[in-house]
Amino acid sequence: MVGNRTSVGLDVHARSVAACGLDGQTGQLFERRLTPDRAEIAAWVAGLPGPVAVTYEAGPTGFGLARYLLERGIECRVAAPSKLQRPCGDRVKTDVRDARHMARLLHLGEIVAVAVPSVEQEAARDLVRARDDVRGDLMSARHRLSKLLLRQGIVYYGGKPWTANHDLWLRAQRRGEVFTRPGLALAFDIAYDTMLATVARRDRLDAAIAVPARSIDLDRVRAGGRDRELAPVERPLDRRLPRAGAHRVLLRRDSVPRFDHQDR
């Protein structure tokens, strides 16, 4: 990479890190098997011929390592996995080979980096992910409860389900003759209590998301960036887009651009 003598590629996993440093002047390779301890990684990188640049693929380990290195003055680029060049016909994949490949790409300037979010931005992303997970849990809980009733020939015809009226109807079914059998009664109670607990979890997350989402300008999000002058929104956001959805869109399109160059 231009301006750096040593290009370091890391293959980062939960319990190990394969590291490879490529000296751009001599062609020498420096390879080491490291632990995920950030201080150990930074110390090894600091011992290489400088200046040094580091790269690794974006993945489930997050951006903590990149922030740690950047705070200590070590250039670090988190590579977009979908933009990485892969050798044709190379079917042998090991951690060491991946680290070497990353180091060579960085040396050639072929790394397409994603923007590294701040701690606060990454926390907001996790909050939205938690809301998405709960949404799936709630769908499953409602499905189990409704199918339990369906197996007993009980179907709701009173309008839209999962409303206050539907909840009163569910409670009335529990007092029916069908659920006097102990096993069936317990199955209903478990399914119903699970649904209520999941609804409570969803409401807690909605309340947490609503705080930062109140400041989101939907017209700004729809315009697709910060480079346009936008008229103020006259109507409140929650009448136009759910807060969780608006928060998710803002995180992906406005606060944290996916790549470090707009043309990518």
mmCIF file of C-alpha atoms in Angstrom:
data_model
loop_
_atom_site.group_PDB
_atom_site.id
_atom_site.type_symbol
_atom_site.label_atom_id
_atom_site.label_comp_id
_atom_site.label_asym_id
_atom_site.label_seq_id
_atom_site.Cartn_x
_atom_site.Cartn_y
_atom_site.Cartn_z
ATOM 1 C CA MET A 1 0.000 0.000 0.000
ATOM 2 C CA VAL A 2 1.346 3.433 -0.952
ATOM 3 C CA GLY A 3 2.967 5.198 2.013
ATOM 4 C CA ASN A 4 3.377 2.054 4.104
ATOM 5 C CA ARG A 5 6.307 -0.308 4.152
ATOM 6 C CA THR A 6 4.604 -3.302 5.756
ATOM 7 C CA SER A 7 1.119 -4.508 4.880
ATOM 8 C CA VAL A 8 -0.485 -6.780 7.462
ATOM 9 C CA GLY A 9 -3.355 -9.148 6.754
ATOM 10 C CA LEU A 10 -5.301 -10.677 9.623
ATOM 11 C CA ASP A 11 -7.665 -13.639 9.525
ATOM 12 C CA VAL A 12 -9.660 -12.981 12.683
ATOM 13 C CA HIS A 13 -11.667 -15.654 14.478
ATOM 14 C CA ALA A 14 -13.248 -15.885 17.905
ATOM 15 C CA ARG A 15 -10.365 -17.864 19.468
ATOM 16 C CA SER A 16 -7.405 -17.259 17.153
ATOM 17 C CA VAL A 17 -5.919 -14.760 14.718
ATOM 18 C CA ALA A 18 -3.657 -15.680 11.819
ATOM 19 C CA ALA A 19 -1.397 -12.742 10.989
ATOM 20 C CA CYS A 20 0.842 -12.135 8.007
ATOM 21 C CA GLY A 21 3.001 -9.069 7.425
ATOM 22 C CA LEU A 22 4.419 -8.348 3.958
ATOM 23 C CA ASP A 23 7.472 -6.077 3.786
ATOM 24 C CA GLY A 24 6.999 -4.103 0.589
ATOM 25 C CA GLN A 25 10.721 -3.353 0.244
ATOM 26 C CA THR A 26 12.277 -6.773 0.826
ATOM 27 C CA GLY A 27 9.296 -9.056 0.151
ATOM 28 C CA GLN A 28 9.842 -10.791 3.493
ATOM 29 C CA LEU A 29 6.832 -12.368 5.181
ATOM 30 C CA PHE A 30 6.266 -12.132 8.937
ATOM 31 C CA GLU A 31 3.759 -14.745 10.084
ATOM 32 C CA ARG A 32 2.395 -15.385 13.543
ATOM 33 C CA ARG A 33 -0.487 -17.207 15.195
ATOM 34 C CA LEU A 34 -1.970 -14.807 17.756
ATOM 35 C CA THR A 35 -4.762 -14.818 20.281
ATOM 36 C CA PRO A 36 -7.689 -12.397 19.848
ATOM 37 C CA ASP A 37 -6.201 -10.204 22.591
ATOM 38 C CA ARG A 38 -6.045 -6.721 21.052
ATOM 39 C CA ALA A 39 -3.002 -5.643 23.053
ATOM 40 C CA GLU A 40 -1.048 -8.677 21.806
ATOM 41 C CA ILE A 41 -2.012 -7.960 18.192
ATOM 42 C CA ALA A 42 -1.063 -4.279 18.496
ATOM 43 C CA ALA A 43 2.269 -5.178 20.100
ATOM 44 C CA TRP A 44 3.138 -7.616 17.297
ATOM 45 C CA VAL A 45 2.173 -5.089 14.620
ATOM 46 C CA ALA A 46 4.240 -2.374 16.334
ATOM 47 C CA GLY A 47 7.334 -4.601 16.097
ATOM 48 C CA LEU A 48 7.178 -4.806 12.282
ATOM 49 C CA PRO A 49 9.121 -2.491 9.958
ATOM 50 C CA GLY A 50 7.122 0.702 9.757
ATOM 51 C CA PRO A 51 5.072 2.418 8.698
ATOM 52 C CA VAL A 52 2.494 -0.369 8.949
ATOM 53 C CA ALA A 53 -1.069 -0.740 7.663
ATOM 54 C CA VAL A 54 -3.439 -3.505 8.770
ATOM 55 C CA THR A 55 -6.530 -5.036 7.211
ATOM 56 C CA TYR A 56 -9.011 -7.795 8.031
ATOM 57 C CA GLU A 57 -12.416 -8.872 6.751
ATOM 58 C CA ALA A 58 -15.582 -7.484 8.259
ATOM 59 C CA GLY A 59 -17.331 -10.256 10.136
ATOM 60 C CA PRO A 60 -18.942 -11.430 13.371
ATOM 61 C CA THR A 61 -16.013 -10.239 15.524
ATOM 62 C CA GLY A 62 -17.117 -6.648 14.907
ATOM 63 C CA PHE A 63 -15.093 -3.449 14.657
ATOM 64 C CA GLY A 64 -13.524 -3.358 18.115
ATOM 65 C CA LEU A 65 -10.094 -4.403 16.860
ATOM 66 C CA ALA A 66 -10.102 -1.727 14.150
ATOM 67 C CA ARG A 67 -11.023 0.993 16.642
ATOM 68 C CA TYR A 68 -8.346 -0.240 19.050
ATOM 69 C CA LEU A 69 -5.622 -0.062 16.395
ATOM 70 C CA LEU A 70 -6.762 3.307 15.042
ATOM 71 C CA GLU A 71 -6.746 4.810 18.529
ATOM 72 C CA ARG A 72 -3.071 3.808 18.798
ATOM 73 C CA GLY A 73 -2.084 5.399 15.518
ATOM 74 C CA ILE A 74 -2.005 2.180 13.478
ATOM 75 C CA GLU A 75 -3.757 2.443 10.133
ATOM 76 C CA CYS A 76 -6.443 -0.230 9.857
ATOM 77 C CA ARG A 77 -8.896 -0.918 7.059
ATOM 78 C CA VAL A 78 -11.834 -3.306 7.478
ATOM 79 C CA ALA A 79 -12.381 -4.998 4.128
ATOM 80 C CA ALA A 80 -15.793 -5.605 2.589
ATOM 81 C CA PRO A 81 -15.963 -9.404 2.054
ATOM 82 C CA SER A 82 -18.131 -9.078 -1.066
ATOM 83 C CA LYS A 83 -15.501 -6.843 -2.709
ATOM 84 C CA LEU A 84 -12.456 -9.028 -2.085
ATOM 85 C CA GLN A 85 -10.692 -10.510 -5.081
ATOM 86 C CA ARG A 86 -10.409 -14.291 -4.888
ATOM 87 C CA PRO A 87 -7.742 -16.275 -6.784
ATOM 88 C CA CYS A 88 -9.313 -18.307 -9.582
ATOM 89 C CA GLY A 89 -9.110 -22.046 -9.043
ATOM 90 C CA ASP A 90 -7.703 -21.715 -5.532
ATOM 91 C CA ARG A 91 -9.821 -24.142 -3.544
ATOM 92 C CA VAL A 92 -7.429 -24.666 -0.640
ATOM 93 C CA LYS A 93 -8.534 -22.323 2.124
ATOM 94 C CA THR A 94 -6.638 -21.991 5.395
ATOM 95 C CA ASP A 95 -6.296 -19.200 7.920
ATOM 96 C CA VAL A 96 -2.650 -18.611 7.008
ATOM 97 C CA ARG A 97 -3.370 -18.467 3.279
ATOM 98 C CA ASP A 98 -6.226 -16.031 3.875
ATOM 99 C CA ALA A 99 -3.963 -13.773 5.942
ATOM 100 C CA ARG A 100 -1.310 -13.811 3.187
ATOM 101 C CA HIS A 101 -3.943 -12.990 0.581
ATOM 102 C CA MET A 102 -5.224 -10.058 2.619
ATOM 103 C CA ALA A 103 -1.687 -8.724 3.083
ATOM 104 C CA ARG A 104 -0.999 -8.896 -0.673
ATOM 105 C CA LEU A 105 -4.272 -7.143 -1.527
ATOM 106 C CA LEU A 106 -3.493 -4.378 0.940
ATOM 107 C CA HIS A 107 0.000 -4.001 -0.507
ATOM 108 C CA LEU A 108 -1.491 -3.647 -4.007
ATOM 109 C CA GLY A 109 -4.144 -1.178 -2.838
ATOM 110 C CA GLU A 110 -6.988 -3.540 -3.748
ATOM 111 C CA ILE A 111 -8.857 -3.411 -0.423
ATOM 112 C CA VAL A 112 -12.342 -1.880 -0.521
ATOM 113 C CA ALA A 113 -12.878 -0.734 3.047
ATOM 114 C CA VAL A 114 -16.135 -0.284 4.898
ATOM 115 C CA ALA A 115 -16.633 2.624 7.279
ATOM 116 C CA VAL A 116 -15.789 1.785 10.873
ATOM 117 C CA PRO A 117 -18.724 2.796 13.097
ATOM 118 C CA SER A 118 -18.292 4.377 16.495
ATOM 119 C CA VAL A 119 -19.134 2.477 19.666
ATOM 120 C CA GLU A 120 -22.433 4.355 19.890
ATOM 121 C CA GLN A 121 -23.365 3.590 16.283
ATOM 122 C CA GLU A 122 -22.554 -0.094 16.672
ATOM 123 C CA ALA A 123 -24.631 -0.204 19.864
ATOM 124 C CA ALA A 124 -27.553 1.302 17.962
ATOM 125 C CA ARG A 125 -27.178 -1.370 15.302
ATOM 126 C CA ASP A 126 -27.274 -4.086 17.956
ATOM 127 C CA LEU A 127 -30.425 -2.534 19.367
ATOM 128 C CA VAL A 128 -32.150 -2.744 15.979
ATOM 129 C CA ARG A 129 -30.918 -6.322 15.505
ATOM 130 C CA ALA A 130 -32.379 -7.234 18.890
ATOM 131 C CA ARG A 131 -35.714 -5.732 17.791
ATOM 132 C CA ASP A 132 -35.641 -7.826 14.602
ATOM 133 C CA ASP A 133 -34.927 -10.975 16.624
ATOM 134 C CA VAL A 134 -37.826 -10.290 18.976
ATOM 135 C CA ARG A 135 -40.124 -9.713 16.026
ATOM 136 C CA GLY A 136 -39.331 -13.219 14.782
ATOM 137 C CA ASP A 137 -39.781 -14.649 18.283
ATOM 138 C CA LEU A 138 -43.187 -12.996 18.574
ATOM 139 C CA MET A 139 -44.330 -14.387 15.236
ATOM 140 C CA SER A 140 -43.311 -17.879 16.367
ATOM 141 C CA ALA A 141 -45.011 -17.513 19.755
ATOM 142 C CA ARG A 142 -48.269 -16.350 18.179
ATOM 143 C CA HIS A 143 -48.080 -19.132 15.618
ATOM 144 C CA ARG A 144 -47.688 -21.794 18.321
ATOM 145 C CA LEU A 145 -50.630 -20.423 20.311
ATOM 146 C CA SER A 146 -52.963 -20.133 17.325
ATOM 147 C CA LYS A 147 -52.116 -23.643 16.101
ATOM 148 C CA LEU A 148 -52.691 -25.055 19.571
ATOM 149 C CA LEU A 149 -56.194 -23.618 19.444
ATOM 150 C CA LEU A 150 -56.711 -24.776 15.864
ATOM 151 C CA ARG A 151 -55.953 -28.375 16.819
ATOM 152 C CA GLN A 152 -58.871 -28.108 19.239
ATOM 153 C CA GLY A 153 -61.130 -26.675 16.513
ATOM 154 C CA ILE A 154 -61.055 -23.162 18.002
ATOM 155 C CA VAL A 155 -60.792 -20.322 15.460
ATOM 156 C CA TYR A 156 -61.148 -16.573 16.020
ATOM 157 C CA TYR A 157 -63.670 -14.802 13.759
ATOM 158 C CA GLY A 158 -63.971 -11.523 15.635
ATOM 159 C CA GLY A 159 -61.846 -9.352 13.347
ATOM 160 C CA LYS A 160 -58.158 -8.555 13.343
ATOM 161 C CA PRO A 161 -56.167 -10.919 15.580
ATOM 162 C CA TRP A 162 -53.694 -9.962 18.306
ATOM 163 C CA THR A 163 -55.676 -6.948 19.416
ATOM 164 C CA ALA A 164 -57.214 -6.146 22.808
ATOM 165 C CA ASN A 165 -60.479 -7.837 21.778
ATOM 166 C CA HIS A 166 -58.580 -10.890 20.596
ATOM 167 C CA ASP A 167 -56.754 -11.051 23.921
ATOM 168 C CA LEU A 168 -60.071 -11.049 25.806
ATOM 169 C CA TRP A 169 -61.250 -13.850 23.528
ATOM 170 C CA LEU A 170 -58.096 -15.878 24.269
ATOM 171 C CA ARG A 171 -58.622 -15.536 27.996
ATOM 172 C CA ALA A 172 -62.233 -16.679 27.574
ATOM 173 C CA GLN A 173 -61.105 -19.799 25.697
ATOM 174 C CA ARG A 174 -58.840 -20.737 28.591
ATOM 175 C CA ARG A 175 -61.889 -20.961 30.836
ATOM 176 C CA GLY A 176 -63.683 -23.248 28.379
ATOM 177 C CA GLU A 177 -64.364 -26.911 28.811
ATOM 178 C CA VAL A 178 -61.690 -27.907 26.292
ATOM 179 C CA PHE A 179 -58.892 -26.770 28.588
ATOM 180 C CA THR A 180 -60.066 -28.554 31.716
ATOM 181 C CA ARG A 181 -57.638 -31.363 30.934
ATOM 182 C CA PRO A 182 -54.408 -30.688 32.897
ATOM 183 C CA GLY A 183 -51.935 -31.333 30.097
ATOM 184 C CA LEU A 184 -53.749 -29.175 27.563
ATOM 185 C CA ALA A 185 -54.332 -26.407 30.099
ATOM 186 C CA LEU A 186 -50.623 -26.246 30.911
ATOM 187 C CA ALA A 187 -49.713 -26.189 27.224
ATOM 188 C CA PHE A 188 -52.048 -23.213 26.693
ATOM 189 C CA ASP A 189 -50.682 -21.381 29.722
ATOM 190 C CA ILE A 190 -47.088 -21.803 28.569
ATOM 191 C CA ALA A 191 -47.860 -20.676 25.015
ATOM 192 C CA TYR A 192 -49.903 -17.680 26.191
ATOM 193 C CA ASP A 193 -47.359 -16.583 28.817
ATOM 194 C CA THR A 194 -44.553 -16.868 26.265
ATOM 195 C CA MET A 195 -46.444 -14.613 23.885
ATOM 196 C CA LEU A 196 -47.070 -12.009 26.612
ATOM 197 C CA ALA A 197 -43.422 -12.030 27.675
ATOM 198 C CA THR A 198 -42.301 -11.578 24.068
ATOM 199 C CA VAL A 199 -44.680 -8.658 23.577
ATOM 200 C CA ALA A 200 -43.199 -7.038 26.698
ATOM 201 C CA ARG A 201 -39.674 -7.495 25.303
ATOM 202 C CA ARG A 202 -40.727 -5.936 22.007
ATOM 203 C CA ASP A 203 -42.285 -2.938 23.753
ATOM 204 C CA ARG A 204 -39.110 -2.358 25.795
ATOM 205 C CA LEU A 205 -37.021 -2.324 22.630
ATOM 206 C CA ASP A 206 -39.489 -0.046 20.842
ATOM 207 C CA ALA A 207 -39.275 2.420 23.700
ATOM 208 C CA ALA A 208 -35.465 2.367 23.564
ATOM 209 C CA ILE A 209 -35.389 2.803 19.783
ATOM 210 C CA ALA A 210 -37.936 5.649 19.874
ATOM 211 C CA VAL A 211 -35.516 7.953 21.718
ATOM 212 C CA PRO A 212 -32.879 8.307 18.944
ATOM 213 C CA ALA A 213 -35.450 7.764 16.185
ATOM 214 C CA ARG A 214 -37.356 10.938 17.093
ATOM 215 C CA SER A 215 -34.562 12.986 15.570
ATOM 216 C CA ILE A 216 -34.618 11.154 12.230
ATOM 217 C CA ASP A 217 -35.710 13.247 9.255
ATOM 218 C CA LEU A 218 -37.443 10.811 6.894
ATOM 219 C CA ASP A 219 -37.117 13.103 3.859
ATOM 220 C CA ARG A 220 -33.373 13.237 4.562
ATOM 221 C CA VAL A 221 -33.203 9.447 4.581
ATOM 222 C CA ARG A 222 -35.242 9.132 1.385
ATOM 223 C CA ALA A 223 -33.006 11.674 -0.373
ATOM 224 C CA GLY A 224 -30.202 9.171 0.026
ATOM 225 C CA GLY A 225 -27.469 11.221 1.618
ATOM 226 C CA ARG A 226 -26.298 14.377 3.312
ATOM 227 C CA ASP A 227 -25.372 16.341 0.194
ATOM 228 C CA ARG A 228 -28.899 17.634 -0.561
ATOM 229 C CA GLU A 229 -30.766 20.472 0.985
ATOM 230 C CA LEU A 230 -34.022 19.094 2.327
ATOM 231 C CA ALA A 231 -37.210 20.734 3.398
ATOM 232 C CA PRO A 232 -38.227 20.122 7.019
ATOM 233 C CA VAL A 233 -40.716 17.368 7.712
ATOM 234 C CA GLU A 234 -44.062 18.788 8.740
ATOM 235 C CA ARG A 235 -45.614 15.587 10.016
ATOM 236 C CA PRO A 236 -44.110 13.556 12.842
ATOM 237 C CA LEU A 237 -42.014 10.623 11.791
ATOM 238 C CA ASP A 238 -44.066 7.923 13.475
ATOM 239 C CA ARG A 239 -47.016 8.641 11.129
ATOM 240 C CA ARG A 240 -44.915 7.950 8.076
ATOM 241 C CA LEU A 241 -42.511 5.138 8.968
ATOM 242 C CA PRO A 242 -42.132 2.862 11.998
ATOM 243 C CA ARG A 243 -39.400 4.096 14.292
ATOM 244 C CA ALA A 244 -37.443 0.861 14.163
ATOM 245 C CA GLY A 245 -37.514 0.911 10.361
ATOM 246 C CA ALA A 246 -36.468 4.550 10.180
ATOM 247 C CA HIS A 247 -33.677 3.974 12.679
ATOM 248 C CA ARG A 248 -32.422 0.999 10.653
ATOM 249 C CA VAL A 249 -32.456 2.972 7.389
ATOM 250 C CA LEU A 250 -30.641 5.897 8.956
ATOM 251 C CA LEU A 251 -27.920 3.684 10.393
ATOM 252 C CA ARG A 252 -27.270 2.092 7.022
ATOM 253 C CA ARG A 253 -27.633 5.072 4.689
ATOM 254 C CA ASP A 254 -26.982 8.266 6.599
ATOM 255 C CA SER A 255 -24.958 7.959 9.785
ATOM 256 C CA VAL A 256 -22.555 5.230 8.628
ATOM 257 C CA PRO A 257 -21.867 4.983 4.871
ATOM 258 C CA ARG A 258 -21.151 1.380 3.952
ATOM 259 C CA PHE A 259 -17.950 2.145 2.069
ATOM 260 C CA ASP A 260 -15.396 4.876 2.567
ATOM 261 C CA HIS A 261 -16.003 6.215 -0.968
ATOM 262 C CA GLN A 262 -19.457 7.170 -2.273
ATOM 263 C CA ASP A 263 -18.785 5.692 -5.744
ATOM 264 C CA ARG A 264 -18.523 2.232 -4.171
#
